[in-house]
Amino acid sequence: MIFVATHEPHSLQADSCRAIRTAIDCHSLGLDRPIKTLLVTSPTAHDGKSTVLLNLALAFVESAAASSSSTPTCAGLPCTARSVCRTSTA
């Protein structure tokens, strides 16, 4: 797995993950309740679902860290790839 947010933070792929994060954040603003589940799917195995989701989780952690001087949190819980990202494979 490649973590573009940490290994290549200025790459197009890392920027794409941040753009997805921003789209999710903006979509959440219009909702009465925050988004609790995000489903990433593909038609076949090995299409990069886990890689995309882990990079997206890192983008959320990066965003929380930038907006907070304390430990990054998501929904009041400490952020880790394990707590933010739940994946399943086909």
Backbone as a printed PyTorch tensor [residue, N CA C, xyz], in Angstrom:
tensor([[[  0.8320,  -1.1890,   0.0000],
         [  0.0000,   0.0000,   0.0000],
         [  0.8720,   1.2450,   0.0000]],

        [[  0.4330,   2.2520,  -0.6940],
         [  1.1630,   3.5060,  -0.7700],
         [  0.3690,   4.5770,  -0.0380]],

        [[  1.0080,   5.2140,   0.9370],
         [  0.3790,   6.3000,   1.6680],
         [  0.8700,   7.6110,   1.0620]],

        [[  0.1550,   8.0820,   0.0570],
         [  0.6060,   9.2630,  -0.6760],
         [  0.5840,  10.5160,   0.1800]],

        [[ -0.2910,  10.5650,   1.1580],
         [ -0.3820,  11.7620,   1.9960],
         [  0.8960,  11.9860,   2.8050]],

        [[  1.6010,  10.9070,   3.1290],
         [  2.8330,  11.0550,   3.9020],
         [  4.0880,  10.9450,   3.0390]],

        [[  4.0820,  10.0610,   2.0430],
         [  5.2710,   9.8580,   1.2160],
         [  5.4030,  10.8790,   0.0840]],

        [[  4.2910,  11.2870,  -0.4790],
         [  4.2960,  12.2450,  -1.5880],
         [  3.1990,  13.2910,  -1.3490]],

        [[  3.3460,  14.1450,  -0.3370],
         [  2.2600,  15.0520,   0.0630],
         [  1.8690,  16.0930,  -0.9900]],

        [[  2.7330,  16.3610,  -1.9590],
         [  2.4140,  17.3550,  -2.9750],
         [  2.0370,  16.7310,  -4.3100]],

        [[  1.7710,  15.4300,  -4.3130],
         [  1.4410,  14.7340,  -5.5510],
         [ -0.0300,  14.9330,  -5.9140]],

        [[ -0.3470,  14.6270,  -7.1570],
         [ -1.7300,  14.7090,  -7.6340],
         [ -2.6290,  13.7520,  -6.8580]],

        [[ -2.1080,  12.5650,  -6.5310],
         [ -2.8990,  11.5830,  -5.7900],
         [ -3.2180,  12.0750,  -4.3780]],

        [[ -2.2460,  12.6660,  -3.7000],
         [ -2.4930,  13.1980,  -2.3580],
         [ -3.4950,  14.3410,  -2.4140]],

        [[ -3.3630,  15.1790,  -3.4270],
         [ -4.3050,  16.2840,  -3.5920],
         [ -5.7110,  15.7630,  -3.8870]],

        [[ -5.7990,  14.6800,  -4.6280],
         [ -7.1080,  14.0750,  -4.9200],
         [ -7.7730,  13.5610,  -3.6410]],

        [[ -6.9810,  12.9620,  -2.7570],
         [ -7.5250,  12.4920,  -1.4740],
         [ -8.0280,  13.6680,  -0.6450]],

        [[ -7.2880,  14.7630,  -0.6520],
         [ -7.7360,  15.9630,   0.0830],
         [ -8.9950,  16.5490,  -0.5540]],

        [[ -9.1150,  16.4660,  -1.8700],
         [-10.3160,  16.9660,  -2.5560],
         [-11.5370,  16.1240,  -2.1880]],

        [[-11.3590,  14.8160,  -2.1040],
         [-12.4620,  13.9340,  -1.6750],
         [-12.8520,  14.2670,  -0.2400]],

        [[-11.8430,  14.4470,   0.6380],
         [-12.1160,  14.8190,   2.0310],
         [-12.9150,  16.1170,   2.0990]],

        [[-12.5150,  17.1060,   1.3150],
         [-13.2130,  18.3920,   1.3070],
         [-14.6420,  18.2350,   0.8130]],

        [[-14.8530,  17.4210,  -0.2110],
         [-16.2050,  17.1850,  -0.7250],
         [-17.0860,  16.5340,   0.3360]],

        [[-16.5210,  15.5790,   1.0660],
         [-17.2900,  14.9270,   2.1430],
         [-17.6010,  15.9250,   3.2440]],

        [[-16.6230,  16.7410,   3.6280],
         [-16.8490,  17.7680,   4.6480],
         [-17.9320,  18.7480,   4.2160]],

        [[-17.8790,  19.2120,   2.9720],
         [-18.8710,  20.1640,   2.4760],
         [-20.2550,  19.5430,   2.4150]],

        [[-20.3290,  18.2870,   1.9990],
         [-21.6140,  17.5930,   1.9550],
         [-22.1860,  17.4490,   3.3650]],

        [[-21.3230,  17.2000,   4.3430],
         [-21.7610,  17.0110,   5.7270],
         [-22.3570,  18.2780,   6.3220]],

        [[-21.9420,  19.4490,   5.8290],
         [-22.4330,  20.7090,   6.3830],
         [-23.9390,  20.8640,   6.2260]],

        [[-24.5000,  20.3250,   5.1590],
         [-25.9280,  20.4620,   4.9080],
         [-26.7760,  19.4020,   5.5720]],

        [[-26.1700,  18.5130,   6.3250],
         [-26.9030,  17.4150,   6.9550],
         [-27.1920,  17.7120,   8.4110]],

        [[-28.3070,  17.1550,   8.9000],
         [-28.6400,  17.3020,  10.3210],
         [-27.7230,  16.4510,  11.1890]],

        [[-27.2660,  15.3220,  10.6440],
         [-26.3860,  14.4200,  11.3870],
         [-25.0890,  14.2440,  10.6010]],

        [[-23.9740,  14.0570,  11.2990],
         [-22.7030,  13.8450,  10.5750],
         [-22.6860,  12.4820,   9.8860]],

        [[-21.8990,  12.3710,   8.8490],
         [-21.7210,  11.1000,   8.1550],
         [-20.9590,  10.1580,   9.0780]],

        [[-21.4900,   8.9540,   9.2740],
         [-20.8420,   7.9820,  10.1480],
         [-20.2110,   6.8340,   9.3650]],

        [[-20.6970,   6.5900,   8.1660],
         [-20.2220,   5.4600,   7.3840],
         [-19.9100,   5.9020,   5.9760]],

        [[-18.8060,   5.4070,   5.4530],
         [-18.4180,   5.6850,   4.0790],
         [-18.1030,   4.3510,   3.4270]],

        [[-18.7740,   4.0440,   2.3400],
         [-18.5910,   2.7780,   1.6530],
         [-17.8050,   3.0110,   0.3750]],

        [[-16.6960,   2.3010,   0.2290],
         [-15.8820,   2.3730,  -0.9840],
         [-15.9800,   1.0110,  -1.6540]],

        [[-16.4630,   0.9860,  -2.8830],
         [-16.6630,  -0.2730,  -3.5900],
         [-15.9830,  -0.2540,  -4.9510]],

        [[-15.8720,  -1.4320,  -5.5270],
         [-15.3770,  -1.5800,  -6.8950],
         [-15.8930,  -2.9080,  -7.4310]],

        [[-15.8640,  -3.0750,  -8.7450],
         [-16.4090,  -4.3130,  -9.3170],
         [-15.5470,  -5.5450,  -9.0790]],

        [[-14.2590,  -5.3730,  -8.8380],
         [-13.3900,  -6.5310,  -8.6570],
         [-12.4380,  -6.3110,  -7.4830]],

        [[-11.8150,  -7.3870,  -7.0660],
         [-10.8020,  -7.3110,  -6.0060],
         [ -9.5370,  -6.6380,  -6.5400]],

        [[ -8.7520,  -6.1040,  -5.6500],
         [ -7.4480,  -5.5020,  -5.9790],
         [ -7.5590,  -4.2390,  -6.8420]],

        [[ -8.6400,  -3.5000,  -6.6800],
         [ -8.7930,  -2.2340,  -7.4060],
         [ -8.2820,  -1.0410,  -6.6110]],

        [[ -7.8170,  -1.2500,  -5.3870],
         [ -7.2510,  -0.1660,  -4.5970],
         [ -8.1890,   0.4410,  -3.5750]],

        [[ -9.2440,  -0.2780,  -3.2060],
         [-10.2030,   0.2410,  -2.2330],
         [ -9.5290,   0.5700,  -0.9010]],

        [[ -8.7420,  -0.3540,  -0.3890],
         [ -8.0730,  -0.1420,   0.9000],
         [ -7.0840,   1.0030,   0.8170]],

        [[ -6.3510,   1.0860,  -0.2770],
         [ -5.3810,   2.1660,  -0.4550],
         [ -6.0760,   3.5160,  -0.4820]],

        [[ -7.1690,   3.6120,  -1.2260],
         [ -7.9210,   4.8720,  -1.2960],
         [ -8.4640,   5.2370,   0.0740]],

        [[ -9.0490,   4.2720,   0.7630],
         [ -9.6570,   4.5580,   2.0630],
         [ -8.6230,   4.9390,   3.1180]],

        [[ -7.4760,   4.2790,   3.1200],
         [ -6.4330,   4.6340,   4.0850],
         [ -5.8540,   6.0180,   3.7930]],

        [[ -5.6630,   6.3410,   2.5250],
         [ -5.1790,   7.6770,   2.1820],
         [ -6.2180,   8.7400,   2.5220]],

        [[ -7.4940,   8.4050,   2.3540],
         [ -8.5610,   9.3360,   2.7320],
         [ -8.5790,   9.5310,   4.2480]],

        [[ -8.3730,   8.4540,   4.9990],
         [ -8.3030,   8.5600,   6.4640],
         [ -7.1410,   9.4520,   6.8780]],

        [[ -6.0020,   9.2900,   6.2260],
         [ -4.8520,  10.1530,   6.5240],
         [ -5.1540,  11.6130,   6.1900]],

        [[ -5.9130,  11.8510,   5.1270],
         [ -6.2870,  13.2220,   4.7720],
         [ -7.1730,  13.8370,   5.8550]],

        [[ -8.0820,  13.0290,   6.4360],
         [ -8.9220,  13.5310,   7.5290],
         [ -8.0800,  13.8120,   8.7770]],

        [[ -7.1280,  12.9400,   9.0770],
         [ -6.2440,  13.1500,  10.2270],
         [ -5.4030,  14.4030,  10.0070]],

        [[ -4.8800,  14.5650,   8.7910],
         [ -4.0880,  15.7490,   8.4440],
         [ -4.9120,  17.0210,   8.6370]],

        [[ -6.1600,  16.9850,   8.2330],
         [ -7.0450,  18.1370,   8.3710],
         [ -7.3190,  18.4550,   9.8350]],

        [[ -7.5620,  17.4110,  10.6270],
         [ -7.8350,  17.6120,  12.0500],
         [ -6.5990,  18.1560,  12.7590]],

        [[ -5.4350,  17.6540,  12.3830],
         [ -4.1900,  18.1120,  13.0000],
         [ -3.9210,  19.5690,  12.6600]],

        [[ -4.2590,  19.9700,  11.4420],
         [ -4.0360,  21.3500,  11.0260],
         [ -4.9770,  22.3180,  11.7410]],

        [[ -6.1700,  21.8340,  12.1130],
         [ -7.1360,  22.7180,  12.7450],
         [ -7.1080,  22.6380,  14.2670]],

        [[ -6.2500,  21.7670,  14.8160],
         [ -6.1970,  21.5920,  16.2620],
         [ -4.7540,  21.4600,  16.7130]],

        [[ -4.4370,  22.0780,  17.8310],
         [ -3.0730,  21.9460,  18.3520],
         [ -2.9410,  20.7280,  19.2580]],

        [[ -4.0790,  20.1030,  19.6110],
         [ -4.0250,  18.9130,  20.4550],
         [ -4.0870,  17.6630,  19.5740]],

        [[ -4.3090,  16.5190,  20.1930],
         [ -4.4090,  15.2650,  19.4520],
         [ -5.5550,  15.3420,  18.4590]],

        [[ -5.3330,  14.9470,  17.1940],
         [ -6.4110,  14.9800,  16.2050],
         [ -7.5660,  14.0920,  16.6270]],

        [[ -8.7810,  14.5670,  16.4000],
         [ -9.9510,  13.7770,  16.7350],
         [-10.9330,  13.7780,  15.5810]],

        [[-11.6990,  12.7360,  15.5070],
         [-12.7970,  12.6260,  14.5530],
         [-14.0220,  12.2380,  15.3680]],

        [[-15.0340,  13.0260,  15.3430],
         [-16.2580,  12.7710,  16.1050],
         [-15.9600,  12.5880,  17.5840]],

        [[-14.9670,  13.3250,  18.0940],
         [-14.6520,  13.2690,  19.5050],
         [-13.7670,  12.1100,  19.9340]],

        [[-13.3780,  11.2460,  18.9810],
         [-12.5330,  10.1020,  19.2990],
         [-11.1540,  10.3010,  18.7020]],

        [[-10.0990,   9.8060,  19.3630],
         [ -8.7650,   9.9350,  18.7830],
         [ -8.6920,   9.2520,  17.4250]],

        [[ -8.0700,   9.9110,  16.4650],
         [ -7.9780,   9.3670,  15.1100],
         [ -6.8020,   8.4140,  14.9810]],

        [[ -7.0740,   7.2740,  14.4510],
         [ -6.0450,   6.3400,  13.9970],
         [ -6.5920,   5.7090,  12.7420]],

        [[ -5.7460,   5.1790,  11.9170],
         [ -6.2220,   4.5240,  10.6910],
         [ -7.1840,   3.3910,  11.0510]],

        [[ -6.9380,   2.7140,  12.1800],
         [ -7.8140,   1.6100,  12.5790],
         [ -9.1940,   2.0880,  12.9760]],

        [[ -9.2970,   3.2050,  13.6920],
         [-10.6080,   3.6530,  14.1580],
         [-11.3700,   4.4140,  13.0780]],

        [[-10.6520,   5.0360,  12.1490],
         [-11.3070,   5.8180,  11.1010],
         [-11.7230,   4.9390,   9.9430]],

        [[-10.9240,   3.9440,   9.6380],
         [-11.0600,   3.2000,   8.3990],
         [-11.4650,   1.7630,   8.6540]],

        [[-12.5830,   1.3730,   8.1750],
         [-13.0080,  -0.0090,   8.2350],
         [-13.1900,  -0.4720,   6.7960]],

        [[-12.4250,  -1.4380,   6.3600],
         [-12.4880,  -1.8790,   4.9720],
         [-12.8680,  -3.3480,   4.9060]],

        [[-13.3910,  -3.7330,   3.7660],
         [-13.6280,  -5.1390,   3.4910],
         [-13.1760,  -5.3820,   2.0590]],

        [[-12.7410,  -6.5840,   1.7860],
         [-12.3070,  -6.9050,   0.4410],
         [-13.2910,  -7.8540,  -0.2060]],

        [[-13.3720,  -7.7530,  -1.5170],
         [-14.3000,  -8.6040,  -2.2660],
         [-13.7650, -10.0040,  -2.3880]]])
